[in-house]
Short mmCIF file of C-alpha atoms in Angstrom, two decimals:
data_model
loop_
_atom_site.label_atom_id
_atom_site.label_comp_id
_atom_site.label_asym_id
_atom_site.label_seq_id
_atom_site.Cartn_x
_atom_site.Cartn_y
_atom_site.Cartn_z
CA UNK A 24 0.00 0.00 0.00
CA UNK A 25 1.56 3.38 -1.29
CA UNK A 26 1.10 6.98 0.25
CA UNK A 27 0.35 9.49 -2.74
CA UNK A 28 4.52 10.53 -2.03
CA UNK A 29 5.18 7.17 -2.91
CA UNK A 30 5.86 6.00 0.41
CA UNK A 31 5.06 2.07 1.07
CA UNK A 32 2.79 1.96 4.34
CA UNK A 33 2.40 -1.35 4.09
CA UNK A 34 3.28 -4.77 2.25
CA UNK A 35 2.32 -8.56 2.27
CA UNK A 36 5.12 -11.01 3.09
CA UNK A 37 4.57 -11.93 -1.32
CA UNK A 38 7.27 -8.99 -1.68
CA UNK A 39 9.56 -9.87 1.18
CA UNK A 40 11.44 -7.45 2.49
CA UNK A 41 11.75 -4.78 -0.79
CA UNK A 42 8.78 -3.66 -2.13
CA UNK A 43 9.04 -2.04 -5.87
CA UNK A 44 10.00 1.90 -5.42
CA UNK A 45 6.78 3.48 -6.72
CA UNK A 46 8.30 5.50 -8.77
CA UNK A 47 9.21 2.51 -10.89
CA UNK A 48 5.61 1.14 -11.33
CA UNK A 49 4.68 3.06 -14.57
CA UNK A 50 1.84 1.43 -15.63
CA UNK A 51 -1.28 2.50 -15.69
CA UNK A 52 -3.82 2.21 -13.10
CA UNK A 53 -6.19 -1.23 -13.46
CA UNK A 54 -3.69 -2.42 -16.31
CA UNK A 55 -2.21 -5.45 -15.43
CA UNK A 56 1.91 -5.68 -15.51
CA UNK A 57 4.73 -8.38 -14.40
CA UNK A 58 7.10 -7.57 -11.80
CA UNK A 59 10.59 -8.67 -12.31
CA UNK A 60 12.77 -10.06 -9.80
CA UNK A 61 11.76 -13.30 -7.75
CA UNK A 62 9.01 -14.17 -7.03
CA UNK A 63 7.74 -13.80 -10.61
CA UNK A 64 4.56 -12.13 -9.96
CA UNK A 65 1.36 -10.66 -11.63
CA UNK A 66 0.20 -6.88 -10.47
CA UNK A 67 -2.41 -4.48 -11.01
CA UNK A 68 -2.39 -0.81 -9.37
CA UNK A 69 -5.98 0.17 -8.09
CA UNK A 70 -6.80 2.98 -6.75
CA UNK A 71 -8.15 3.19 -2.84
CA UNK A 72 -11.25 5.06 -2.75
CA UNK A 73 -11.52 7.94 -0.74
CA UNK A 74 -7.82 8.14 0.09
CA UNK A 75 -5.02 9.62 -1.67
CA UNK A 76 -2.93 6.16 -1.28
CA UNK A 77 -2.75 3.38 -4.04
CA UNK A 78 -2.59 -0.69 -3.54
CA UNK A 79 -0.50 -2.83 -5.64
CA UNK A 80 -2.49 -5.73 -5.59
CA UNK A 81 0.08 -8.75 -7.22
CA UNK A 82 -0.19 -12.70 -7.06
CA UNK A 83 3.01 -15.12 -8.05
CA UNK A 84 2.70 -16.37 -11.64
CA UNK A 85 3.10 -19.84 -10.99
CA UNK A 86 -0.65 -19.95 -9.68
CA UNK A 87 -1.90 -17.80 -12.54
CA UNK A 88 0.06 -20.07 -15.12
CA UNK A 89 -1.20 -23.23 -13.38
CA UNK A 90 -5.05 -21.68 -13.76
CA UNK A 91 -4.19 -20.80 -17.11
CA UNK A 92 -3.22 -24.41 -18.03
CA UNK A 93 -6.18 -26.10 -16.58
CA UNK A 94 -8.27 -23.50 -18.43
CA UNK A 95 -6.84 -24.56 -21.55
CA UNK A 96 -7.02 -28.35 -20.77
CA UNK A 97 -10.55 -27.61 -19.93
CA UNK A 98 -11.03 -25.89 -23.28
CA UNK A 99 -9.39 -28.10 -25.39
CA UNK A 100 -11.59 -30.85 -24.27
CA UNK A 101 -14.74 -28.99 -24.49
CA UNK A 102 -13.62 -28.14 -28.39
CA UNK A 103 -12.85 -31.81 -28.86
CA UNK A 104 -16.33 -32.81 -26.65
CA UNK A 105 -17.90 -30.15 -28.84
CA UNK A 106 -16.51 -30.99 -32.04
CA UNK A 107 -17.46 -34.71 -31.52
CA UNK A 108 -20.87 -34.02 -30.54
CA UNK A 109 -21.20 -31.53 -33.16
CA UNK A 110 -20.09 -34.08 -35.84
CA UNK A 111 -22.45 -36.74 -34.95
CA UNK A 112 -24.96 -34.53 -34.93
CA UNK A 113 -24.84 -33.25 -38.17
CA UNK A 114 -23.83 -36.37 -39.80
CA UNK A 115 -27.31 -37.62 -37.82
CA UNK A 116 -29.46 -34.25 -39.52
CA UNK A 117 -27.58 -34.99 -42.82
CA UNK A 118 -28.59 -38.56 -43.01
CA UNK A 119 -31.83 -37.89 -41.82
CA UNK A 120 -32.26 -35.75 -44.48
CA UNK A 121 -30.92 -37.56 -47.27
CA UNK A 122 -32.48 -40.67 -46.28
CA UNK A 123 -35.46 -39.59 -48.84
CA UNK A 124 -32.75 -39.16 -51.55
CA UNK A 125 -30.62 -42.02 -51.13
CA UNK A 126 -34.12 -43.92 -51.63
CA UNK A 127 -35.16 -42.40 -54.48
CA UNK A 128 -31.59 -42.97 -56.47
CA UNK A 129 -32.24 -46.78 -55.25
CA UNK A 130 -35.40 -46.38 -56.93
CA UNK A 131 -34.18 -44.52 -60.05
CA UNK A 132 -31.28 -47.55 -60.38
CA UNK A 133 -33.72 -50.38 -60.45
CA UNK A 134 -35.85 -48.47 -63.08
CA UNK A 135 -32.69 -48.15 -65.08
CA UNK A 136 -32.49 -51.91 -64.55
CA UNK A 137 -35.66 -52.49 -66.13
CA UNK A 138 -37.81 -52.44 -63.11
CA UNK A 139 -40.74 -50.70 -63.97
CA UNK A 140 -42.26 -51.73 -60.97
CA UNK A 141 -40.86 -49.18 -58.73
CA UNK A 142 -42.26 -46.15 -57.02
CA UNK A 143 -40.46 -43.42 -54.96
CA UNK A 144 -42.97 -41.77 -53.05
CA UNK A 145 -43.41 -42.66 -49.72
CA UNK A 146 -45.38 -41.17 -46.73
CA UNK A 147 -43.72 -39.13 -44.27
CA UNK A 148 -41.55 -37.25 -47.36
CA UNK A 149 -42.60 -33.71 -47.35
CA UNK A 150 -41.70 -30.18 -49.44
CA UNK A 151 -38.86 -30.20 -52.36
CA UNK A 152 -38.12 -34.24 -51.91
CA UNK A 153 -42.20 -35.16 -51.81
CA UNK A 154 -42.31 -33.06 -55.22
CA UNK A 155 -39.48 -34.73 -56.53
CA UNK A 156 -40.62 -38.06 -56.41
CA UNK A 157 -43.98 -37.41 -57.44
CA UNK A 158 -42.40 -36.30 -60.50
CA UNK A 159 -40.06 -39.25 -60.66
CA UNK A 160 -43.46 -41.76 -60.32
CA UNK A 161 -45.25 -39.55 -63.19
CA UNK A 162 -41.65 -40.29 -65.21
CA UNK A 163 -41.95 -44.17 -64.19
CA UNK A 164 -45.56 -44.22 -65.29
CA UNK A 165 -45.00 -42.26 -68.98
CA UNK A 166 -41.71 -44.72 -69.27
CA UNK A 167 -43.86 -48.12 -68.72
CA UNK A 168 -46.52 -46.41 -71.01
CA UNK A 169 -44.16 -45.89 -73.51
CA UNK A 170 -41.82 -49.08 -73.27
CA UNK A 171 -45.64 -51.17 -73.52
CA UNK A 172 -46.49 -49.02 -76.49
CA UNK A 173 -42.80 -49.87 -78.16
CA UNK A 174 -43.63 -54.14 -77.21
CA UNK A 175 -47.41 -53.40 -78.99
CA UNK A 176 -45.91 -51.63 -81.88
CA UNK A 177 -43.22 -54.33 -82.31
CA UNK A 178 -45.80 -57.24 -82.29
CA UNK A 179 -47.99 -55.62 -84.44
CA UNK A 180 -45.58 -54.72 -86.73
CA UNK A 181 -44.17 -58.35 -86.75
CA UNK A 182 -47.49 -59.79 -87.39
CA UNK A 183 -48.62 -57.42 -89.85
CA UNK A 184 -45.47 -57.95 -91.80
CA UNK A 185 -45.61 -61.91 -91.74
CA UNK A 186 -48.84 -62.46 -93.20
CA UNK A 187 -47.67 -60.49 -96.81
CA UNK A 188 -44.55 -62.40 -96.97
CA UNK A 189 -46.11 -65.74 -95.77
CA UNK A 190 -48.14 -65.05 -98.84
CA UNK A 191 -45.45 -63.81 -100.75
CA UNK A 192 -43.50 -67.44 -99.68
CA UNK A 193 -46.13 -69.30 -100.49
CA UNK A 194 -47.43 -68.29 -104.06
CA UNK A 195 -43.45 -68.52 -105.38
CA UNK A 196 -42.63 -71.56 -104.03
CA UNK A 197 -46.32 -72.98 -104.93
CA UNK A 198 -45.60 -71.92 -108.84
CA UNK A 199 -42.66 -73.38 -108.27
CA UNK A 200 -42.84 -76.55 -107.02
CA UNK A 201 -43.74 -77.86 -110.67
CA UNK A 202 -44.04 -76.42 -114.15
CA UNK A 203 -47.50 -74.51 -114.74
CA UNK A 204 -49.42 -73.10 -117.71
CA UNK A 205 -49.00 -69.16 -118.15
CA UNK A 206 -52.38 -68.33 -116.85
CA UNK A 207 -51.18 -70.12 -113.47
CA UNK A 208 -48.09 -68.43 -113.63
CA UNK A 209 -49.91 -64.87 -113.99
CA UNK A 210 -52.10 -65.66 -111.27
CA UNK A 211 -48.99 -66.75 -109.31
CA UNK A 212 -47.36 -63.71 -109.47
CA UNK A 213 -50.58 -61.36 -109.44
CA UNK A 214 -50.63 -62.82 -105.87
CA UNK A 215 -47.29 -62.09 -104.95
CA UNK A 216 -47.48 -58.75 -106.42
CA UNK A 217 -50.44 -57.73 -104.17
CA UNK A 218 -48.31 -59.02 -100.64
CA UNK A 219 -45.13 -57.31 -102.35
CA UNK A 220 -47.09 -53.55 -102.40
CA UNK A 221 -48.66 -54.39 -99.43
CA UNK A 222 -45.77 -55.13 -97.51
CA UNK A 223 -43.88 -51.82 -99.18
CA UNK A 224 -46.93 -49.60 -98.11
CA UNK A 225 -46.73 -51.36 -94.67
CA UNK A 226 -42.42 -50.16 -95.08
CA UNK A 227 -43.71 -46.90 -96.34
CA UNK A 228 -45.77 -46.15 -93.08
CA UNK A 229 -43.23 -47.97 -90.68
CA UNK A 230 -40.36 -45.52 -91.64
CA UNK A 231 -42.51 -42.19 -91.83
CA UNK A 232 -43.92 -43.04 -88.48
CA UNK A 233 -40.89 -43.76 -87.05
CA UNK A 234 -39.11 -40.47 -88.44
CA UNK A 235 -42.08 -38.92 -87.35
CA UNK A 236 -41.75 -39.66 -83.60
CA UNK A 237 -37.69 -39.65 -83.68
CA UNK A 238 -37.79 -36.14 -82.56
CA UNK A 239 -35.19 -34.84 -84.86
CA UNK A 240 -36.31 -30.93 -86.48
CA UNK A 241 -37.97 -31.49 -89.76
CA UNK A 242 -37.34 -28.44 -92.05
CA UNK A 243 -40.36 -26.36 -92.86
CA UNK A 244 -41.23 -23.98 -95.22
CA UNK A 245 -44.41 -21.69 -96.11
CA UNK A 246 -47.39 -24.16 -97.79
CA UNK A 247 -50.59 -22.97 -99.17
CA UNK A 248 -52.90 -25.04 -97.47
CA UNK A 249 -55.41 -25.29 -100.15
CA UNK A 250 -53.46 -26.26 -102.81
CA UNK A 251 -51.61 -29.42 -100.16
CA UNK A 252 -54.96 -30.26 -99.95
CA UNK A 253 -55.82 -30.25 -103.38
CA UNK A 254 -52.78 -32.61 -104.70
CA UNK A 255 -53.73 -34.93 -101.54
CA UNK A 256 -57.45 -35.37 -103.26
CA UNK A 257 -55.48 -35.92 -106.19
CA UNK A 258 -53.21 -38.95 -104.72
CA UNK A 259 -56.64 -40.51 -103.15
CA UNK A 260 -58.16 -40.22 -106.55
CA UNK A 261 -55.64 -42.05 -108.37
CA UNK A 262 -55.20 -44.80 -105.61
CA UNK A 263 -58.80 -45.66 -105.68
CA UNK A 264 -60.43 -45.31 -108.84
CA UNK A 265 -62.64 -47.46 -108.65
CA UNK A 266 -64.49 -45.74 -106.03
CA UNK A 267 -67.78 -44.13 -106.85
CA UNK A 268 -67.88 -41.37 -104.51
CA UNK A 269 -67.74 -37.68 -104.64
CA UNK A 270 -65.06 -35.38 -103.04
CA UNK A 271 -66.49 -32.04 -102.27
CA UNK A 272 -63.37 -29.39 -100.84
CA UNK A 273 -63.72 -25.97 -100.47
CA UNK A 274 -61.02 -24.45 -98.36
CA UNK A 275 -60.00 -20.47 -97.78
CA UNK A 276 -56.58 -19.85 -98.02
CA UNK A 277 -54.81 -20.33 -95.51
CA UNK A 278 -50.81 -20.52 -95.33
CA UNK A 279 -48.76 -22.94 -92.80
CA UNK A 280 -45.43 -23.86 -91.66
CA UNK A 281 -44.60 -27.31 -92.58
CA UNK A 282 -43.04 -30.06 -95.03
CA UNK A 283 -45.28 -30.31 -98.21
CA UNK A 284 -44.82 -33.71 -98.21
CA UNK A 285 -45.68 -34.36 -95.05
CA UNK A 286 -49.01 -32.40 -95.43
CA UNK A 287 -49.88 -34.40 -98.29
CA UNK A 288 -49.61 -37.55 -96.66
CA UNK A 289 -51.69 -36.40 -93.81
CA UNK A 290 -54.79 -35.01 -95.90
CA UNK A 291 -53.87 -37.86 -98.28
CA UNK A 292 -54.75 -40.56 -96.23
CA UNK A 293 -58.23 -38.86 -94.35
CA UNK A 294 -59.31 -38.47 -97.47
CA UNK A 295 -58.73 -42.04 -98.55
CA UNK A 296 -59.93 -43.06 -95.03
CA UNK A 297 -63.03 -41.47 -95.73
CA UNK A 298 -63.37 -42.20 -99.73
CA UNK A 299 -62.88 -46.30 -98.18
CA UNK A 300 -65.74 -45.92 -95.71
CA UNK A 301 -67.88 -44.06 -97.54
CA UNK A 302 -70.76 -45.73 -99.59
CA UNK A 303 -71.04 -46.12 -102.98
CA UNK A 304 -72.48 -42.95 -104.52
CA UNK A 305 -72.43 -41.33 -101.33
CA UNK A 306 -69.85 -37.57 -100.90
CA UNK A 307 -66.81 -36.67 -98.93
CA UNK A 308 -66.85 -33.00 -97.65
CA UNK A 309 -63.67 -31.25 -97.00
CA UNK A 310 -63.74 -27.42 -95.85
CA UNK A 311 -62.05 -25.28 -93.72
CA UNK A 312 -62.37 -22.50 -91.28
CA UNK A 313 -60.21 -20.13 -88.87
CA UNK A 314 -60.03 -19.84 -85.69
CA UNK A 315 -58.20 -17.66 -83.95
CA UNK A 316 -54.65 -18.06 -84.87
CA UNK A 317 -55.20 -21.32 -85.48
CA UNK A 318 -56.85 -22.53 -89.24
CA UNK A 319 -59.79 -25.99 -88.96
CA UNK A 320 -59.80 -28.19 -91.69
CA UNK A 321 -62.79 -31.05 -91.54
CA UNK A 322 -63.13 -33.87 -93.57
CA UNK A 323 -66.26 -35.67 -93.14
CA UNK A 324 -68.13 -38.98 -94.95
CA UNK A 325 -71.06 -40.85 -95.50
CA UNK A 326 -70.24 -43.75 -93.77
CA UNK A 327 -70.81 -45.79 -90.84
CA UNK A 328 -68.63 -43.77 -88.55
CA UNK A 329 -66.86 -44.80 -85.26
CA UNK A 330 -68.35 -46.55 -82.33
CA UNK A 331 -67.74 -44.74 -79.27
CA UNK A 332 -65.69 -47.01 -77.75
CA UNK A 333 -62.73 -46.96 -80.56
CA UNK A 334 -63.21 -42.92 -80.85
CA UNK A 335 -59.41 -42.70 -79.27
CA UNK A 336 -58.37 -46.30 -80.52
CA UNK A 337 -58.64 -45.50 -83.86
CA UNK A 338 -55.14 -43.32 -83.40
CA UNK A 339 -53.53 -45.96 -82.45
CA UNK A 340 -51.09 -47.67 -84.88
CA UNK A 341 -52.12 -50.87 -86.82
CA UNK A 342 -55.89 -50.97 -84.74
CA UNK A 343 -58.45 -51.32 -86.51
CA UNK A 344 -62.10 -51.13 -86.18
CA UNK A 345 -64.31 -54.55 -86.38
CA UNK A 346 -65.75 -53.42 -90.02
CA UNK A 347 -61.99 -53.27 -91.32
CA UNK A 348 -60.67 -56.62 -89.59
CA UNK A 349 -62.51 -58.46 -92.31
CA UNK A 350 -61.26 -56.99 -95.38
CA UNK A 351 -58.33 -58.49 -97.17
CA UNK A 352 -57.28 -54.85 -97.80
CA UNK A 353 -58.20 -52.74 -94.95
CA UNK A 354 -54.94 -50.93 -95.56
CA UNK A 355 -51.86 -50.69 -93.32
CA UNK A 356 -53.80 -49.37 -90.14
CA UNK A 357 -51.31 -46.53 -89.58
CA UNK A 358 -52.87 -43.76 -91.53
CA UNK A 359 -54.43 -42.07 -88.94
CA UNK A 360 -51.72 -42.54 -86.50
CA UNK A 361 -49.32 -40.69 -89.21
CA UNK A 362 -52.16 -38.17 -89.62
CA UNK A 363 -51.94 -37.03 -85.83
CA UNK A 364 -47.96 -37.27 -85.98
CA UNK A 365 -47.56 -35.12 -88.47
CA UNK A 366 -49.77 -32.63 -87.22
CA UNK A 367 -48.41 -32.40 -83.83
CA UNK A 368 -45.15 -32.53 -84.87
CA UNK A 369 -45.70 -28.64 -86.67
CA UNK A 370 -47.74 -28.08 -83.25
CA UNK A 371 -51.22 -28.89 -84.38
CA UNK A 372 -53.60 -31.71 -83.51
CA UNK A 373 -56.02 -34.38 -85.48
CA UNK A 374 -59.16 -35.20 -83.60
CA UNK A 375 -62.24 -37.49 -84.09
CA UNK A 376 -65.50 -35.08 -83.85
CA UNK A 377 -68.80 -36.16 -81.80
CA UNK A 378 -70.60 -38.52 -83.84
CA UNK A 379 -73.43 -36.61 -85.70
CA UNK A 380 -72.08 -33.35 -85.50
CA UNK A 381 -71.09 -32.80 -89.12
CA UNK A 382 -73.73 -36.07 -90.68
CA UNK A 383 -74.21 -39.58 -90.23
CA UNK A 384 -70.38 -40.27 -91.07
CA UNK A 385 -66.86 -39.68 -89.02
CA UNK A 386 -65.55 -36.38 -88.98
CA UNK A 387 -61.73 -35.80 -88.78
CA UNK A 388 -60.48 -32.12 -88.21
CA UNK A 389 -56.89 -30.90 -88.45
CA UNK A 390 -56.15 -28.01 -86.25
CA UNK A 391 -52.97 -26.21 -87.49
CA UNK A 392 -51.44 -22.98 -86.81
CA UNK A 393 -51.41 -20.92 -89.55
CA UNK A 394 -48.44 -18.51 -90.28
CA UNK A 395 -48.34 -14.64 -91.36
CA UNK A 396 -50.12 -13.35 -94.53
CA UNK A 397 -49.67 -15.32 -97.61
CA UNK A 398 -46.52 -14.60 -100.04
CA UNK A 399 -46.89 -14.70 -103.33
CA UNK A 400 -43.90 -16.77 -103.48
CA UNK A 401 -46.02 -19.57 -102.27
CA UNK A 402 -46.24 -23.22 -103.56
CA UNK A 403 -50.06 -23.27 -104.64
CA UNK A 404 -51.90 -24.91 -107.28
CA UNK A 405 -55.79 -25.00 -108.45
CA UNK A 406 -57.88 -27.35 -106.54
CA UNK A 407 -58.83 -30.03 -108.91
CA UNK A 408 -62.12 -31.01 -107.25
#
């Protein structure tokens, strides 16, 4: 304890017998300093309140150091306590929440192993991960859909091509088998010829259908509508004339984005869809309408129409309805399914319309967008009908 003249008035036995001068203690007051000389100690100056003296207050370093030690020991367990606790914690939180992923990637693996079969939602799965494998089921569901509608077309296709070569086959090696008078010969190959253009229409349709659904861009270019139209009349015409009916087509002009060939083929084979079902004598309509952006073009017969319960079916590829099953030459069974290809493939549709609405026959309309006003640049031609 120091008089304000620096005077010691009293002392602990911690200093022994020599106190520090007062004059040496520089430091200011409350800020802790070391004292040299032995025993190391550890001082602060405070202060005394209320008199003019001031106390070194000091404690030996050895005790301080020996605190400070055991509060490091003491820390550097908690931080490895901590960080162990904190580690299997999170690695607990991260595997809960992955739990719902790793799951759904088992899932995913099996479908790529051909497991259909599998589904990845679950109950309990919540937020992001319940929307993800919603949408992973919906991509399950559209995948079986479509591998069953690859195994369909592939059977179908297989039978429908064996029966014209199993003809085919048959007639050669049956005017083969043993020499035969010209008229059998004719007959022979009259036969054969038949399967042979069936089975290369049956080609014909395989390969557009395919290229069709491939996905790859199809180049386009501006078409007059009417005059696509009026060549595809033209086509039907010459593939069936025998065929006593009447085609009726009166179309405004219209212009789209498309392949002309393409277009043909689509309009080519509703209208020899409906010249085949239509009675003999009896009229196909064909006319057209806008709406919107969009342009309408309906071709309707005379004929029995479509049962309600093959309205859809009758899109499908190779299906056929039970008036056509039969005919010897129902044709290929994939014109309608090229039909809707094509149109949706230049972002149109082909539907079946409510029986009655436009006569006793089917009604087909082709929805397509229709493109800026018409160039005179334009492919066109005059209707023929």
């Amino acid at each position: 304890l120091y008089e304000e003249s620096g005077e010691v008035l009293d002392s602990t036995e911690s200093f022994g017998e020599s106190p520090p001068a007062f004059g040496s203690l520089s430091t200011p007051n409350f800020a802790p300093f070391d004292l040299e000389g032995e025993p190391r100690l550890r001082g602060v100056l405070v202060p005394v309140p209320g008199t003019s003296t001031t106390l070194l207050l000091a404690a030996p370093r050895v005790h301080l150091e020996q605190d400070s030690r055991y509060l490091w020991r003491v820390l550097v367990l908690l931080l490895v306590v901590g960080g162990l606790v904190s580690f299997g914690l999170a690695a607990w939180v991260i595997r809960r929440l992955t739990e719902e992923h790793r799951r759904i990637a088992e899932v995913v693996r099996r479908v790529a192993d051909g497991d259909l079969s599998q589904r990845a939602t679950t109950e309990g799965a919540s937020g992001e991960t319940a929307q993800l494998a919603r949408d992973i089921d919906e991509m399950i569901e559209r995948l079986g859909l479509l591998v069953d509608a690859q195994r369909r077309f592939i059977a179908h296709a297989s039978h429908e091509m064996r029966s014209p070569l199993s003809i085919l086959y048959g007639e050669l090696s049956h005017a083969l088998r043993k020499p035969r008078t010209a008229d059998e010969y004719r007959a022979a190959l009259e036969e054969a010829y038949d399967s042979a253009r069936h089975l290369r229409a049956l080609t014909e349709d395989l390969l557009a259908l395919a290229r069709l659904g491939s996905g790859e861009p199809i180049p386009r270019e501006r078409v007059a509508l009417d005059g696509v139209v009026a060549r595809a009349v033209a086509l039907s015409r010459r593939a069936n004339p025998e065929a006593a009916v009447v085609v009726e087509a009166r179309l405004d002009e219209a212009t789209v984005e498309g392949r002309p060939s393409d277009l043909e083929r689509l309009f080519e084979n509703l209208v020899t869809n409906a010249i085949h079902h239509s009675p003999e004598g009896g009229k196909v309509r064909i006319w057209s309408e806008r709406r919107g952006d969009d342009v309408l073009v309906r071709v309707a017969d005379e004929g029995p129409g479509v049962a309600d319960d093959e309205r859809e079916r009758v899109f499908e590829p190779f299906y056929r309805g039970v008036g056509e099953r039969a005919e010897r030459d129902a044709g290929t069974g994939l014109g309608l399914a090229i039909a809707r290809e094509v149109a949706r493939s230049m972002r149109g549709d082909v539907r079946l319309e409510p029986r009655g609405r436009f006569g006793r026959g089917a009604c087909f309309t082709v929805q397509l967008p229709v493109t800026a006003a018409t160039s005179p640049s334009l492919d066109r031609s005059t209707n023929p009908i």
